[in-house]
Tab-separated table of C-alpha atoms in Angstrom:
chain	number	residue	atom	x	y	z
B	1	MET	CA	-61.001	-22.866	7.229
B	2	ALA	CA	-60.373	-21.450	10.705
B	3	THR	CA	-57.072	-19.607	11.192
B	4	SER	CA	-55.182	-19.287	14.465
B	5	MET	CA	-54.264	-15.698	15.354
B	6	GLY	CA	-51.218	-16.849	17.300
B	7	ILE	CA	-52.692	-15.557	20.557
B	8	ASP	CA	-53.198	-17.725	23.626
B	9	VAL	CA	-55.385	-16.553	26.498
B	10	ILE	CA	-54.919	-18.376	29.809
B	11	VAL	CA	-57.165	-17.823	32.823
B	12	GLY	CA	-57.117	-18.925	36.449
B	13	CYS	CA	-60.148	-19.427	38.649
B	14	TYR	CA	-61.455	-20.113	42.161
B	15	GLU	CA	-61.985	-23.742	41.176
B	16	ARG	CA	-58.171	-24.278	41.349
B	17	SER	CA	-57.883	-24.698	37.583
B	18	LEU	CA	-56.047	-23.152	34.655
B	19	ILE	CA	-57.768	-22.997	31.275
B	20	GLY	CA	-56.001	-22.095	28.039
B	21	TYR	CA	-57.712	-20.784	24.903
B	22	SER	CA	-56.561	-19.959	21.369
B	23	LEU	CA	-58.044	-17.030	19.485
B	24	ILE	CA	-59.361	-18.329	16.149
B	25	LYS	CA	-60.504	-16.421	13.069
B	26	ASN	CA	-63.244	-18.219	11.116
B	27	ASP	CA	-63.906	-18.171	7.388
B	28	ASP	CA	-66.594	-15.527	7.910
B	29	LYS	CA	-63.898	-13.326	9.570
B	30	GLU	CA	-65.429	-13.717	13.018
B	31	TYR	CA	-63.267	-14.437	16.047
B	32	THR	CA	-63.841	-17.213	18.572
B	33	PHE	CA	-62.048	-18.718	21.559
B	34	LYS	CA	-61.125	-22.412	21.285
B	35	VAL	CA	-60.143	-24.475	24.328
B	36	LYS	CA	-56.485	-25.495	24.149
B	37	PHE	CA	-55.870	-27.099	27.556
B	38	THR	CA	-57.081	-27.405	31.132
B	39	ASN	CA	-54.968	-28.106	34.193
B	40	ASN	CA	-55.765	-28.792	37.847
B	41	ALA	CA	-52.263	-28.479	39.262
B	42	HIS	CA	-53.188	-26.372	42.301
B	43	THR	CA	-54.948	-27.351	45.518
B	44	GLY	CA	-56.098	-23.798	46.259
B	45	CYS	CA	-57.598	-20.817	44.469
B	46	VAL	CA	-55.434	-19.494	41.602
B	47	LYS	CA	-54.624	-15.867	42.507
B	48	THR	CA	-52.174	-14.769	39.816
B	49	ILE	CA	-50.853	-15.886	36.457
B	50	ALA	CA	-48.092	-14.676	34.114
B	51	SER	CA	-46.593	-15.773	30.802
B	52	SER	CA	-43.596	-15.154	28.560
B	53	ASP	CA	-42.869	-16.404	25.055
B	54	ASN	CA	-41.874	-19.799	26.433
B	55	PHE	CA	-43.223	-20.179	29.948
B	56	LEU	CA	-46.394	-19.992	31.990
B	57	ALA	CA	-46.448	-19.555	35.776
B	58	SER	CA	-49.407	-19.617	38.139
B	59	GLY	CA	-49.580	-18.753	41.835
B	60	SER	CA	-52.142	-19.926	44.348
B	61	THR	CA	-53.310	-19.855	47.935
B	62	ASP	CA	-51.628	-23.278	48.251
B	63	GLU	CA	-48.316	-21.314	48.486
B	64	MET	CA	-46.949	-22.926	45.309
B	65	ILE	CA	-45.936	-21.642	41.878
B	66	GLN	CA	-46.698	-24.079	39.072
B	67	LEU	CA	-44.537	-23.910	35.928
B	68	PHE	CA	-45.323	-24.906	32.354
B	69	ASN	CA	-43.456	-24.922	29.047
B	70	LEU	CA	-45.836	-23.367	26.531
B	71	LYS	CA	-43.836	-24.515	23.546
B	72	SER	CA	-43.778	-28.205	24.405
B	73	ASN	CA	-47.087	-28.003	26.336
B	74	CYS	CA	-45.761	-29.829	29.380
B	75	GLU	CA	-45.514	-29.249	33.124
B	76	LEU	CA	-42.097	-28.258	34.442
B	77	GLY	CA	-42.732	-28.605	38.157
B	78	SER	CA	-43.444	-26.525	41.249
B	79	LEU	CA	-41.619	-23.799	43.168
B	80	MET	CA	-42.247	-24.039	46.910
B	81	HIS	CA	-39.979	-21.339	48.329
B	82	HIS	CA	-42.699	-18.973	49.575
B	83	LYS	CA	-44.409	-19.487	52.930
B	84	GLY	CA	-47.640	-17.704	52.061
B	85	SER	CA	-50.183	-17.274	49.265
B	86	ILE	CA	-48.656	-16.155	45.966
B	87	SER	CA	-50.039	-12.704	45.172
B	88	SER	CA	-48.238	-11.557	42.002
B	89	LEU	CA	-45.976	-12.881	39.217
B	90	CYS	CA	-44.181	-11.216	36.307
B	91	PHE	CA	-41.602	-12.225	33.679
B	92	HIS	CA	-38.779	-10.276	32.086
B	93	ASP	CA	-37.260	-11.232	28.726
B	94	ASN	CA	-37.825	-14.978	29.093
B	95	LYS	CA	-34.808	-15.076	31.419
B	96	HIS	CA	-36.143	-14.080	34.811
B	97	MET	CA	-39.359	-14.191	36.796
B	98	LEU	CA	-40.334	-12.231	39.905
B	99	SER	CA	-42.813	-13.469	42.491
B	100	CYS	CA	-44.228	-11.985	45.678
B	101	SER	CA	-46.210	-13.471	48.505
B	102	ASP	CA	-48.091	-12.953	51.729
B	103	ASP	CA	-44.852	-13.932	53.492
B	104	GLY	CA	-43.558	-10.401	52.814
B	105	THR	CA	-40.836	-11.354	50.307
B	106	VAL	CA	-40.091	-10.831	46.621
B	107	CYS	CA	-38.155	-13.619	44.884
B	108	ILE	CA	-36.063	-13.415	41.704
B	109	TRP	CA	-35.984	-16.641	39.683
B	110	SER	CA	-33.832	-17.698	36.735
B	111	THR	CA	-35.810	-19.478	34.011
B	112	LYS	CA	-32.642	-21.313	32.987
B	113	ASP	CA	-32.541	-23.584	36.029
B	114	TRP	CA	-35.421	-22.175	38.133
B	115	ASP	CA	-33.101	-21.411	41.023
B	116	CYS	CA	-34.055	-18.568	43.355
B	117	HIS	CA	-31.218	-16.096	42.758
B	118	LYS	CA	-32.287	-13.574	45.370
B	119	VAL	CA	-34.895	-13.035	48.067
B	120	LEU	CA	-35.755	-9.363	48.538
B	121	ARG	CA	-36.828	-8.614	52.107
B	122	GLY	CA	-38.098	-5.342	53.474
B	123	HIS	CA	-41.887	-5.325	53.490
B	124	ARG	CA	-43.263	-5.718	56.999
B	125	SER	CA	-46.466	-7.346	55.793
B	126	GLU	CA	-47.992	-9.063	52.768
B	127	VAL	CA	-46.689	-8.002	49.344
B	128	LEU	CA	-49.630	-7.463	47.002
B	129	SER	CA	-48.086	-6.596	43.632
B	130	VAL	CA	-44.694	-6.528	41.909
B	131	ALA	CA	-43.669	-5.133	38.515
B	132	VAL	CA	-40.286	-5.133	36.769
B	133	HIS	CA	-38.970	-2.194	34.733
B	134	PRO	CA	-38.609	-2.850	30.966
B	135	SER	CA	-34.811	-2.551	31.366
B	136	GLY	CA	-34.775	-5.323	33.958
B	137	LYS	CA	-32.662	-3.191	36.300
B	138	LEU	CA	-35.439	-2.029	38.615
B	139	ALA	CA	-38.587	-3.439	40.144
B	140	MET	CA	-41.339	-2.008	42.300
B	141	SER	CA	-43.591	-3.637	44.845
B	142	VAL	CA	-46.461	-2.546	47.074
B	143	GLY	CA	-47.750	-4.180	50.230
B	144	LYS	CA	-50.086	-3.966	53.180
B	145	ASP	CA	-47.413	-2.088	55.141
B	146	LYS	CA	-48.416	1.005	53.094
B	147	THR	CA	-45.097	1.295	51.296
B	148	LEU	CA	-43.996	1.450	47.674
B	149	ARG	CA	-40.532	-0.090	47.431
B	150	THR	CA	-38.075	0.348	44.584
B	151	TRP	CA	-35.589	-2.516	44.196
B	152	ASN	CA	-32.178	-2.429	42.533
B	153	LEU	CA	-32.159	-5.770	40.716
B	154	ILE	CA	-28.499	-5.467	39.706
B	155	GLN	CA	-27.361	-5.352	43.340
B	156	GLY	CA	-30.352	-7.238	44.730
B	157	ARG	CA	-31.258	-4.729	47.429
B	158	SER	CA	-33.743	-1.993	48.308
B	159	ALA	CA	-33.069	1.293	46.519
B	160	TYR	CA	-35.864	3.551	47.743
B	161	ILE	CA	-38.935	3.427	50.000
B	162	THR	CA	-42.010	5.601	49.508
B	163	ASN	CA	-44.503	5.761	52.366
B	164	LEU	CA	-48.119	5.786	51.198
B	165	LYS	CA	-51.150	7.037	53.078
B	166	ALA	CA	-53.132	3.879	52.311
B	167	VAL	CA	-52.621	0.319	51.122
B	168	ALA	CA	-51.878	0.098	47.396
B	169	ASP	CA	-53.173	-2.953	45.547
B	170	LEU	CA	-51.409	-2.650	42.202
B	171	VAL	CA	-48.246	-1.259	40.597
B	172	LEU	CA	-47.508	-1.180	36.840
B	173	TRP	CA	-44.918	0.261	34.419
B	174	ASN	CA	-45.628	1.760	31.020
B	175	ALA	CA	-43.948	0.217	27.962
B	176	SER	CA	-41.077	2.737	27.768
B	177	GLY	CA	-40.401	2.645	31.515
B	178	THR	CA	-40.746	6.413	31.897
B	179	LYS	CA	-43.877	6.203	34.061
B	180	TYR	CA	-45.406	3.895	36.640
B	181	MET	CA	-48.867	3.802	38.179
B	182	VAL	CA	-50.041	2.883	41.656
B	183	ALA	CA	-53.666	1.950	42.377
B	184	ILE	CA	-55.054	2.725	45.831
B	185	ASP	CA	-58.696	1.711	46.341
B	186	ASN	CA	-60.536	3.662	43.595
B	187	ARG	CA	-57.675	6.075	42.772
B	188	VAL	CA	-54.808	5.824	40.311
B	189	ASP	CA	-51.650	7.884	40.773
B	190	VAL	CA	-49.301	8.057	37.782
B	191	TYR	CA	-45.652	8.897	38.602
B	192	LEU	CA	-42.823	10.145	36.415
B	193	LEU	CA	-39.792	7.933	37.028
B	194	GLU	CA	-37.287	10.753	36.545
B	195	THR	CA	-38.714	12.838	39.404
B	196	ALA	CA	-40.729	10.208	41.346
B	197	MET	CA	-43.533	12.797	41.449
B	198	VAL	CA	-47.239	12.278	40.781
B	199	ILE	CA	-48.085	13.754	37.382
B	200	SER	CA	-51.661	12.491	37.059
B	201	THR	CA	-54.447	11.336	39.391
B	202	TYR	CA	-57.678	9.681	38.300
B	203	THR	CA	-60.659	8.488	40.336
B	204	PHE	CA	-62.490	5.361	39.196
B	205	THR	CA	-66.154	4.586	39.868
B	206	GLY	CA	-65.292	1.659	42.163
B	207	LYS	CA	-62.381	-0.219	43.725
B	208	ILE	CA	-59.673	-0.856	41.129
B	209	LEU	CA	-58.828	-4.528	40.583
B	210	CYS	CA	-56.878	-4.410	37.313
B	211	ALA	CA	-55.327	-1.991	34.821
B	212	ALA	CA	-53.212	-1.775	31.676
B	213	LEU	CA	-51.030	0.992	30.255
B	214	ILE	CA	-51.155	1.495	26.470
B	215	GLN	CA	-48.959	3.639	24.217
B	216	ASP	CA	-47.206	5.078	27.289
B	217	ASP	CA	-49.978	7.562	28.120
B	218	TYR	CA	-53.318	5.744	27.994
B	219	VAL	CA	-54.507	3.912	31.119
B	220	VAL	CA	-57.309	1.316	31.026
B	221	ILE	CA	-58.980	0.496	34.354
B	222	GLY	CA	-61.406	-2.169	35.550
B	223	GLY	CA	-62.650	-3.260	38.944
B	224	GLU	CA	-65.749	-3.394	41.116
B	225	GLY	CA	-68.716	-2.837	38.849
B	226	ASP	CA	-69.217	-3.862	35.250
B	227	THR	CA	-67.517	-0.973	33.433
B	228	ILE	CA	-64.075	-0.238	32.005
B	229	GLU	CA	-62.705	3.314	31.766
B	230	ILE	CA	-59.861	4.884	29.779
B	231	PHE	CA	-57.992	8.094	30.565
B	232	LYS	CA	-54.799	9.784	29.386
B	233	SER	CA	-52.081	10.406	31.955
B	234	ASP	CA	-50.482	13.460	30.338
B	235	VAL	CA	-52.484	15.932	32.477
B	236	LEU	CA	-52.729	16.308	36.257
B	237	ASN	CA	-56.517	15.912	36.453
B	238	PRO	CA	-57.522	13.772	33.478
B	239	VAL	CA	-61.077	13.143	32.333
B	240	CYS	CA	-62.626	9.871	31.247
B	241	LEU	CA	-62.130	9.466	27.499
B	242	CYS	CA	-64.194	6.316	27.151
B	243	LYS	CA	-66.439	4.289	29.449
B	244	TRP	CA	-68.427	1.215	28.534
B	245	LYS	CA	-70.208	-1.740	30.116
B	246	ALA	CA	-67.832	-4.617	29.431
B	247	HIS	CA	-69.277	-7.350	31.680
B	248	THR	CA	-72.181	-8.089	34.000
B	249	ASN	CA	-69.978	-8.355	37.102
B	250	ARG	CA	-66.630	-7.070	38.424
B	251	VAL	CA	-63.726	-6.955	35.969
B	252	LYS	CA	-60.854	-9.042	37.384
B	253	ALA	CA	-58.172	-8.762	34.692
B	254	ILE	CA	-57.153	-6.645	31.690
B	255	GLN	CA	-54.338	-7.378	29.229
B	256	HIS	CA	-53.243	-5.326	26.211
B	257	VAL	CA	-51.744	-6.806	23.033
B	258	GLU	CA	-50.427	-5.029	19.932
B	259	ARG	CA	-50.797	-6.978	16.718
B	260	ALA	CA	-49.648	-6.348	13.132
B	261	VAL	CA	-52.858	-7.065	11.231
B	262	THR	CA	-51.706	-6.178	7.703
B	263	ASP	CA	-48.721	-7.059	5.522
B	264	GLY	CA	-47.709	-3.413	5.731
B	265	GLY	CA	-47.229	-3.767	9.481
B	266	GLU	CA	-50.268	-1.752	10.584
B	267	VAL	CA	-50.611	-2.203	14.339
B	268	SER	CA	-53.930	-2.979	15.967
B	269	ASN	CA	-54.578	-2.583	19.716
B	270	TRP	CA	-56.517	-5.374	21.367
B	271	LEU	CA	-57.742	-5.710	24.943
B	272	PHE	CA	-58.499	-9.009	26.643
B	273	THR	CA	-60.664	-8.945	29.765
B	274	ALA	CA	-61.880	-11.482	32.332
B	275	SER	CA	-64.721	-11.077	34.782
B	276	SER	CA	-66.302	-12.717	37.801
B	277	ASP	CA	-69.277	-13.386	35.527
B	278	GLY	CA	-67.162	-16.135	33.943
B	279	HIS	CA	-66.694	-14.452	30.562
B	280	ILE	CA	-63.497	-13.656	28.697
B	281	LYS	CA	-63.687	-11.063	25.936
B	282	ALA	CA	-61.470	-9.625	23.201
B	283	TRP	CA	-61.862	-5.972	22.196
B	284	HIS	CA	-60.383	-3.771	19.470
B	285	ILE	CA	-59.512	-0.179	20.414
B	286	ASP	CA	-59.149	2.569	17.819
B	287	PHE	CA	-57.238	5.423	19.461
B	288	GLU	CA	-58.205	7.764	16.647
B	289	LYS	CA	-61.792	7.249	17.811
B	290	ILE	CA	-61.038	6.850	21.491
B	291	SER	CA	-64.385	8.269	22.625
B	292	GLU	CA	-66.222	5.416	20.898
B	293	GLN	CA	-66.829	2.089	22.611
B	294	PRO	CA	-64.261	-0.530	21.570
B	295	CYS	CA	-65.432	-3.179	19.131
B	296	LEU	CA	-66.144	-6.586	20.668
B	297	LEU	CA	-64.225	-9.211	18.683
B	298	ALA	CA	-64.962	-12.378	20.665
B	299	ALA	CA	-66.607	-13.528	23.877
B	300	LEU	CA	-66.869	-16.834	25.704
B	301	ASP	CA	-68.557	-18.025	28.874
B	302	THR	CA	-66.014	-20.235	30.647
B	303	THR	CA	-68.577	-21.186	33.361
B	304	ALA	CA	-65.784	-20.673	35.920
B	305	ARG	CA	-65.311	-18.004	38.588
B	306	LEU	CA	-62.349	-16.245	37.017
B	307	THR	CA	-59.648	-14.544	39.084
B	308	CYS	CA	-56.814	-13.714	36.664
B	309	LEU	CA	-55.745	-13.711	33.018
B	310	THR	CA	-52.600	-13.593	30.909
B	311	VAL	CA	-52.139	-13.296	27.147
B	312	ARG	CA	-49.291	-14.803	25.153
B	313	SER	CA	-48.580	-13.907	21.546
B	314	ALA	CA	-47.303	-17.224	20.204
B	315	LYS	CA	-44.357	-16.908	17.834
B	316	THR	CA	-44.371	-18.844	14.583
B	317	ALA	CA	-40.635	-19.464	14.798
B	318	GLN	CA	-38.233	-19.920	17.675
B	319	SER	CA	-34.466	-19.650	17.576
B	320	ASP	CA	-32.253	-22.647	18.279
B	321	ALA	CA	-30.866	-20.804	21.280
B	322	SER	CA	-34.369	-20.431	22.690
B	323	ASP	CA	-34.999	-24.144	22.106
B	324	SER	CA	-31.777	-24.956	23.929
B	325	VAL	CA	-32.792	-22.807	26.906
B	326	ASN	CA	-36.211	-24.472	27.016
B	327	ASN	CA	-34.751	-27.976	26.926
B	328	GLN	CA	-32.113	-27.110	29.505
B	329	SER	CA	-34.726	-25.586	31.794
B	330	GLU	CA	-36.978	-28.617	31.440
B	331	ASN	CA	-34.121	-31.070	32.002
B	332	THR	CA	-32.962	-29.107	35.050
B	333	VAL	CA	-36.400	-29.275	36.646
B	334	LYS	CA	-36.647	-32.996	35.872
B	335	SER	CA	-33.222	-33.648	37.389
B	336	LYS	CA	-34.277	-31.709	40.497
B	337	ARG	CA	-37.383	-33.876	40.719
B	338	LYS	CA	-35.204	-37.008	40.557
B	339	ARG	CA	-32.833	-35.647	43.201
B	340	ASN	CA	-35.741	-34.733	45.467
B	341	LYS	CA	-37.276	-38.187	44.991
B	342	LYS	CA	-33.943	-39.853	45.761
B	343	GLN	CA	-33.516	-37.707	48.866
B	344	ARG	CA	-37.010	-38.598	50.058
B	345	LEU	CA	-36.288	-42.324	49.585
B	346	GLN	CA	-33.018	-42.000	51.508
B	347	GLU	CA	-34.779	-40.152	54.319
B	348	ARG	CA	-37.471	-42.859	54.491
B	349	ARG	CA	-34.811	-45.570	54.656
B	350	LYS	CA	-33.018	-43.736	57.451
B	351	ASP	CA	-36.293	-43.325	59.355
B	352	LYS	CA	-37.017	-47.023	58.899
B	353	GLU	CA	-33.543	-47.993	60.135
B	354	ILE	CA	-33.891	-45.722	63.171
B	355	LYS	CA	-37.293	-47.229	64.016
B	356	GLU	CA	-35.968	-50.775	63.607
B	357	LYS	CA	-33.035	-49.924	65.854
B	358	GLU	CA	-35.396	-48.450	68.442
B	359	VAL	CA	-37.494	-51.649	68.349
B	360	ASP	CA	-34.343	-53.775	68.781
B	361	ASP	CA	-33.215	-51.620	71.697
B	362	ASP	CA	-36.638	-51.942	73.295
B	363	ASP	CA	-36.517	-55.750	72.885
B	364	ASN	CA	-33.040	-55.844	74.426
B	365	ASP	CA	-34.232	-53.745	77.356
B	366	VAL	CA	-37.150	-56.113	77.950
B	367	THR	CA	-34.830	-59.137	77.809
B	368	GLU	CA	-32.414	-57.589	80.290
B	369	LYS	CA	-35.255	-56.768	82.675
B	370	LYS	CA	-36.519	-60.353	82.494
B	371	LYS	CA	-33.034	-61.689	83.260
B	372	LYS	CA	-32.718	-59.384	86.242
B	373	LYS	CA	-36.144	-60.450	87.484
B	374	VAL	CA	-35.197	-64.108	87.216
B	375	GLU	CA	-31.966	-63.498	89.119
B	376	ILE	CA	-33.830	-61.726	91.927
B	377	VAL	CA	-36.316	-64.586	92.233
B	378	HIS	CA	-33.500	-67.147	92.500
C-alpha cells in the first residue's frame, strides 16, 4: 500500500497554472509524485510561489497574488495591491507574508485578515527578490536599481542601503539568520550579518536562477545549464564540493527539506528541483559523502514549462488555535468578497441612476427647445 510522505510539491508554469503533487512511497520503497490538484487562477505567467504550513500564495505577471488554504484545499481570494508583476513572495511563521513587485514596493501582509499592514518604499526600480530573517524582525530586498536594502520590520522602514556594482537577482538567509547570500549574474556573495562583510564568493558555471542554503554553511546553486553545484561558505574562495547533471535544461527552482526518516529522529536532507525541461525531481543528499552525486528519489515529467516551485511539509496534526486562525482568515476574505460585490452593485446602481437622469435631462432640453421653436413660429 502506498504511503504519503507528508510532503507537497507545488509548481507554477508559463501556462498560467499551478500544479500540486504529493510525494508517495510505494510498497517496493520507491518514491513517486502523485497529482493532488491543478488550478488556473492566473491570467498571466506564474513567476513566484511560496507556502507555509497553512497557506499557499502565487504571484504572476497579471499583477495579482492568488491565495489558497492548503488545509481545507480551497481558494481564499486575490490580493490586487501591486501595480506591476509579482516577482517574489515569502512567508514567516504562518502569520505574515512579504511580497515584492515591478512597481518598486515591498508589501507586508497579515495572514489573519490579509490586510496590507505596511508598504515599504525605497527602491527606484523593479524589486526582484525579498527574504525575511528567521526572527521576523528584518528583511532584505534587491532590485534593478543596484541596491541591497535592509528593512526594519518592527518599525516598518528602511534600516540600511548597500549599493551594488551590478543588478542582483536573488537574496536568501541561512536557517540561523547569521548569514545571507546575494546572487549577481553567475556570482554568489555570502555576507556575515554581524559585520555586513563578504566572507565567501563563488562563481557558478552560468547565470544563477535559484539557490538554497543548507545547514547554515552549504550553498546549493542552479541556473542556466543543466547542472547543480554545492559549495561551503566557510572560506573566502570556496571550491565546488559536488557537481552533477540534474536536468536537461536550465534549473529554475531549488528547495531544501529536512525530514526525520527514522523513529530515532535521524534527519535526512532532501532537495526538490524544477527545470524548464518540465521535470520535477527529489534528491537525497548525504553530507558525510558530499563529493558523491545525490541519490535520485523520484522524478516526474509535468509536460509544463515550469517557472517556480515550493515545498510544504504537511503536518499530521494541527492545533485548535491554528484551525481558528485558518477559519478566521477564510471568513475574512469571504466577507471582503461580499463587501466588494455589494460595493460594485451599489456603484452600478448609481451609474444607472446618473445615466437615467442624464437621459431625462436631455429629453427635457429637447422639449423646451421644441416649445421655444413653436413660440417663435407663432
